[in-house]
mmCIF file of C-alpha atoms in Angstrom:
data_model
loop_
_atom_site.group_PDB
_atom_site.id
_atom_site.type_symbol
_atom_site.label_atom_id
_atom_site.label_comp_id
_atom_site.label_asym_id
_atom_site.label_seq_id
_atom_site.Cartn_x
_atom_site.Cartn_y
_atom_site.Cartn_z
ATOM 1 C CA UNK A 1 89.894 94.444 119.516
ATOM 2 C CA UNK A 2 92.349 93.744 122.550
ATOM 3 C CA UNK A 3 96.142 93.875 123.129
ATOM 4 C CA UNK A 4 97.247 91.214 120.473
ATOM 5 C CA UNK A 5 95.000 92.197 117.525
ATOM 6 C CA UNK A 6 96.916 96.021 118.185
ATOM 7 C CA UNK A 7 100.124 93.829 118.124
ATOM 8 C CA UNK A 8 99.322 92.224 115.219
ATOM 9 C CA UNK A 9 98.343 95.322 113.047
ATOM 10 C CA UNK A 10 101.609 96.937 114.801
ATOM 11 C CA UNK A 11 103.856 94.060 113.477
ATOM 12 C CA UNK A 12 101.814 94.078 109.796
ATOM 13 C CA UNK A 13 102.173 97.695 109.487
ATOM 14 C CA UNK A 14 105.857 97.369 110.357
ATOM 15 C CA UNK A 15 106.616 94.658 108.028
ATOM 16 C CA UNK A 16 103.833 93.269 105.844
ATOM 17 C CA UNK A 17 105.388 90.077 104.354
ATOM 18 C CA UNK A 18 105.321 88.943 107.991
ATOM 19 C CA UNK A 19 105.214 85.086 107.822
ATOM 20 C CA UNK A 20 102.774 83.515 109.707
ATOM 21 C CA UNK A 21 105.046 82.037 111.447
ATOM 22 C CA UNK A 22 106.881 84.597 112.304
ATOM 23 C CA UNK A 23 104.102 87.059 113.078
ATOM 24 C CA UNK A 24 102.667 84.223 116.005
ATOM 25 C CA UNK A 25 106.186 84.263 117.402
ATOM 26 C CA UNK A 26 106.042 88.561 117.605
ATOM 27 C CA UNK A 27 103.149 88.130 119.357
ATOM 28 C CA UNK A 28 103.292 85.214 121.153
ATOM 29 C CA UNK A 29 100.599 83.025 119.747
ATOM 30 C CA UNK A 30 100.671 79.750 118.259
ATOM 31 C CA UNK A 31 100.262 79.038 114.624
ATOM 32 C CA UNK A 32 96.078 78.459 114.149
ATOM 33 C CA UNK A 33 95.359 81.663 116.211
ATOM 34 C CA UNK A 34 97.464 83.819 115.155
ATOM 35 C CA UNK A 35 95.948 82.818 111.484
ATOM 36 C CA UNK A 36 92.309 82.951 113.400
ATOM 37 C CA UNK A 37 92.632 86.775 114.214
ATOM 38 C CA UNK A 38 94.452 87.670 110.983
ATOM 39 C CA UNK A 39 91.143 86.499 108.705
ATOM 40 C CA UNK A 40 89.323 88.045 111.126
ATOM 41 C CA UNK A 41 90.929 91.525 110.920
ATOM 42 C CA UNK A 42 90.717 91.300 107.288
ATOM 43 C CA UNK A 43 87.396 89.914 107.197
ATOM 44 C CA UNK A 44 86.257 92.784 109.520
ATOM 45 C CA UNK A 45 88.023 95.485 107.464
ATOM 46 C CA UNK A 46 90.484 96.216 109.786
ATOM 47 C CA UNK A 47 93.269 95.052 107.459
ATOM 48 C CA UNK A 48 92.260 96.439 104.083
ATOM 49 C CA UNK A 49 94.760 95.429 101.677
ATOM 50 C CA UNK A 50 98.512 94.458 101.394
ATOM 51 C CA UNK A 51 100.517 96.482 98.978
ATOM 52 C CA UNK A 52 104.572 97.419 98.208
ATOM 53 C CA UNK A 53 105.673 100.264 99.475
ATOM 54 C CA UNK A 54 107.611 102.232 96.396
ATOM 55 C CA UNK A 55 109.628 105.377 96.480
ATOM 56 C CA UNK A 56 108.749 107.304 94.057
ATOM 57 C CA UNK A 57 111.970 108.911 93.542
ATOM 58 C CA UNK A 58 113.380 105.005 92.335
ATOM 59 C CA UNK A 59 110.805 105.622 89.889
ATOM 60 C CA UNK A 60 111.569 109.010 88.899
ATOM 61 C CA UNK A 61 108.515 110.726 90.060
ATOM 62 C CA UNK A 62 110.811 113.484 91.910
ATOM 63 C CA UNK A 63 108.699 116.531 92.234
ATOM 64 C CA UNK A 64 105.934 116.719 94.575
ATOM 65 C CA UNK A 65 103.089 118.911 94.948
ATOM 66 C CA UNK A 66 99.807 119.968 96.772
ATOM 67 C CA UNK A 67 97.391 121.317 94.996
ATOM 68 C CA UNK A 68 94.161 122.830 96.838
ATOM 69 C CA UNK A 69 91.193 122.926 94.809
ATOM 70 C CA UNK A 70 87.862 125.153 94.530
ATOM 71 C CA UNK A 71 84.889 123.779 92.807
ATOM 72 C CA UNK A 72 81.691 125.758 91.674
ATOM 73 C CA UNK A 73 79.524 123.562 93.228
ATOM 74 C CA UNK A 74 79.082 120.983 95.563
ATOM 75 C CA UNK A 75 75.980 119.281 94.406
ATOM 76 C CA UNK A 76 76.475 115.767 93.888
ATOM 77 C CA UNK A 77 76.560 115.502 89.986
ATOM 78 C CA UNK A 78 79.473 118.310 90.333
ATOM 79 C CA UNK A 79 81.432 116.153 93.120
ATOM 80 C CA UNK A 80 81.120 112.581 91.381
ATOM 81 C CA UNK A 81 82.207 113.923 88.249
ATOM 82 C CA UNK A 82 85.247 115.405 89.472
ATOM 83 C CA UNK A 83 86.168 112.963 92.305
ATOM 84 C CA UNK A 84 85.525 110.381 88.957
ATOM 85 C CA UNK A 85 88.474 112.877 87.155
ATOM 86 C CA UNK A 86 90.395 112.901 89.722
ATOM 87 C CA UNK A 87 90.376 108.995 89.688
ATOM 88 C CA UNK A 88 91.365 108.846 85.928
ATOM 89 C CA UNK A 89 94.953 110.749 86.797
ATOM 90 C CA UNK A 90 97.373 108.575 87.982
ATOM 91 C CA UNK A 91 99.982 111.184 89.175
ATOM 92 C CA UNK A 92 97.114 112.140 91.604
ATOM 93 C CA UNK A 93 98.195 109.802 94.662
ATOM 94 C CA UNK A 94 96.184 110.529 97.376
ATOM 95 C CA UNK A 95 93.124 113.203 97.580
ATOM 96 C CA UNK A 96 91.042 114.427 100.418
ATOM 97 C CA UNK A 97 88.095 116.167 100.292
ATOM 98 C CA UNK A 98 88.144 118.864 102.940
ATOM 99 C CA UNK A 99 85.164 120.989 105.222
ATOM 100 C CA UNK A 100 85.182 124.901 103.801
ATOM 101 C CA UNK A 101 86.865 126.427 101.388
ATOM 102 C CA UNK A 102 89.335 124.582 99.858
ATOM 103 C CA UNK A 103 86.822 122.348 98.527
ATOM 104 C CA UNK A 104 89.284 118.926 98.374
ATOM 105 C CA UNK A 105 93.347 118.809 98.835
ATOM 106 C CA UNK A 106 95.577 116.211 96.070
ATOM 107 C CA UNK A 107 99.002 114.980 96.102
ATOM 108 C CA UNK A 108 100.249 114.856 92.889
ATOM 109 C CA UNK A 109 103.624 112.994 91.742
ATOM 110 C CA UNK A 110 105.115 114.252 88.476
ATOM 111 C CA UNK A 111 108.991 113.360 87.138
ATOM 112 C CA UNK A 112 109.997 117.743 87.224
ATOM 113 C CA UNK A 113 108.536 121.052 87.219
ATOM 114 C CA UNK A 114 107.810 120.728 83.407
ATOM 115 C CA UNK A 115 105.902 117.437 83.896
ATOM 116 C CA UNK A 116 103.983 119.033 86.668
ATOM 117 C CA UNK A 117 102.867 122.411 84.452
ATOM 118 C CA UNK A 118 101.965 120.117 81.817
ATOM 119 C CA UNK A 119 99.286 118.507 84.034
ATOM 120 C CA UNK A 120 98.230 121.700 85.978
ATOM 121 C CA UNK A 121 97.648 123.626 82.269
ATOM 122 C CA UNK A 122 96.182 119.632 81.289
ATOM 123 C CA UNK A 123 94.313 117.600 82.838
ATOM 124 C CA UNK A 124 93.943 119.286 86.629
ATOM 125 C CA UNK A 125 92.597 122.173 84.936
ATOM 126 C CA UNK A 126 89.979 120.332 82.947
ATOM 127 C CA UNK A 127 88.195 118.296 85.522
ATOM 128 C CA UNK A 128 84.574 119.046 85.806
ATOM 129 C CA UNK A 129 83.475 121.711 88.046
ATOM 130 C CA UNK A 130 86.745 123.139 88.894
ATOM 131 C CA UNK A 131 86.859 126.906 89.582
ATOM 132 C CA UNK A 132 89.998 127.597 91.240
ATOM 133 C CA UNK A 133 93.350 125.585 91.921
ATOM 134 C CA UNK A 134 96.312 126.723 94.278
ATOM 135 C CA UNK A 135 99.215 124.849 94.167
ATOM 136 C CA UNK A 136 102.147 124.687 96.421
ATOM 137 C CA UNK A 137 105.332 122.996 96.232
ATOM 138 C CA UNK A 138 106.895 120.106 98.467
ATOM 139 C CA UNK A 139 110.312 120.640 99.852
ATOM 140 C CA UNK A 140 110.771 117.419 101.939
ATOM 141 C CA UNK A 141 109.046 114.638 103.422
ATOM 142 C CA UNK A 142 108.742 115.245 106.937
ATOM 143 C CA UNK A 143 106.905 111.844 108.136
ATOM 144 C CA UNK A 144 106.589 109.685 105.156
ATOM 145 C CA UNK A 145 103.918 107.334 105.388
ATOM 146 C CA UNK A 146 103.402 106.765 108.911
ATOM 147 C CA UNK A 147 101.701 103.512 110.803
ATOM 148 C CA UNK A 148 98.388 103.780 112.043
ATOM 149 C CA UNK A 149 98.669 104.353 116.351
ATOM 150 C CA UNK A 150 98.011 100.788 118.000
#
């Protein structure tokens, strides 16, 4: 990867309805290369996907939390089947597993408090192997979602 691939994922992170076109033009390149190295960070898995961007707020999904999580066991059965669980609940938006104890970190997007208890007593609770979960509560987005470092 040299200088102008790290432009071009710069200027795709920045702004991915890029045209062509205009993406060359960022990064000085004609038309047919620019296209060239595009396929080829995509082919390579550089560039995994293209997606929207939505608030969730627009969408009333207002209240954010983290919610730590303690399994019972970490053999692999146990992990599939709750990594599987965690897969099934949409208001789960982005989950880690982690090295020690907690066991794996989620995000979770519910509309209010309510919403969230509901899930927490529901669902969260009731995915297989869990033994403990610690939640705490998101004041305010510090970063956001952040580009990758070029």
């Amino acid at each position: 990867m040299d200088a102008i691939d790290r432009q071009i994922l710069a200027a795709l992170q920045e702004d991915g309805r890029l045209s062509l076109t205009d993406l060359a033009a960022r990064v000085g390149l004609t038309l047919s290369p620019c296209h060239r190295r595009v396929r080829e960070l995509e082919r390579a898995g550089v560039i995994e996907q293209y997606r929207a961007v939505v608030s969730p707020a627009a969408v009333g999904l207002d209240f954010e939390a983290i919610v730590f999580v303690t399994i019972d066991r970490t053999d692999p059965e146990t992990v599939r089947a709750f990594e599987e669980g965690v897969l099934a609940i949409p208001n789960i938006v982005q989950a880690e597993r982690l090295f020690g104890d907690p066991d794996y970190m989620l995000r979770v997007l519910t509309a209010d408090l309510t919403a969230y208890q509901e899930l927490f007593d529901g669902p969260l609770g009731a995915l297989p192997g869990v033994r403990k979960l610690s939640s705490t509560l998101v004041m305010k987005q510090v970063t956001g979602r952040r580009a990758l470092p070029t």
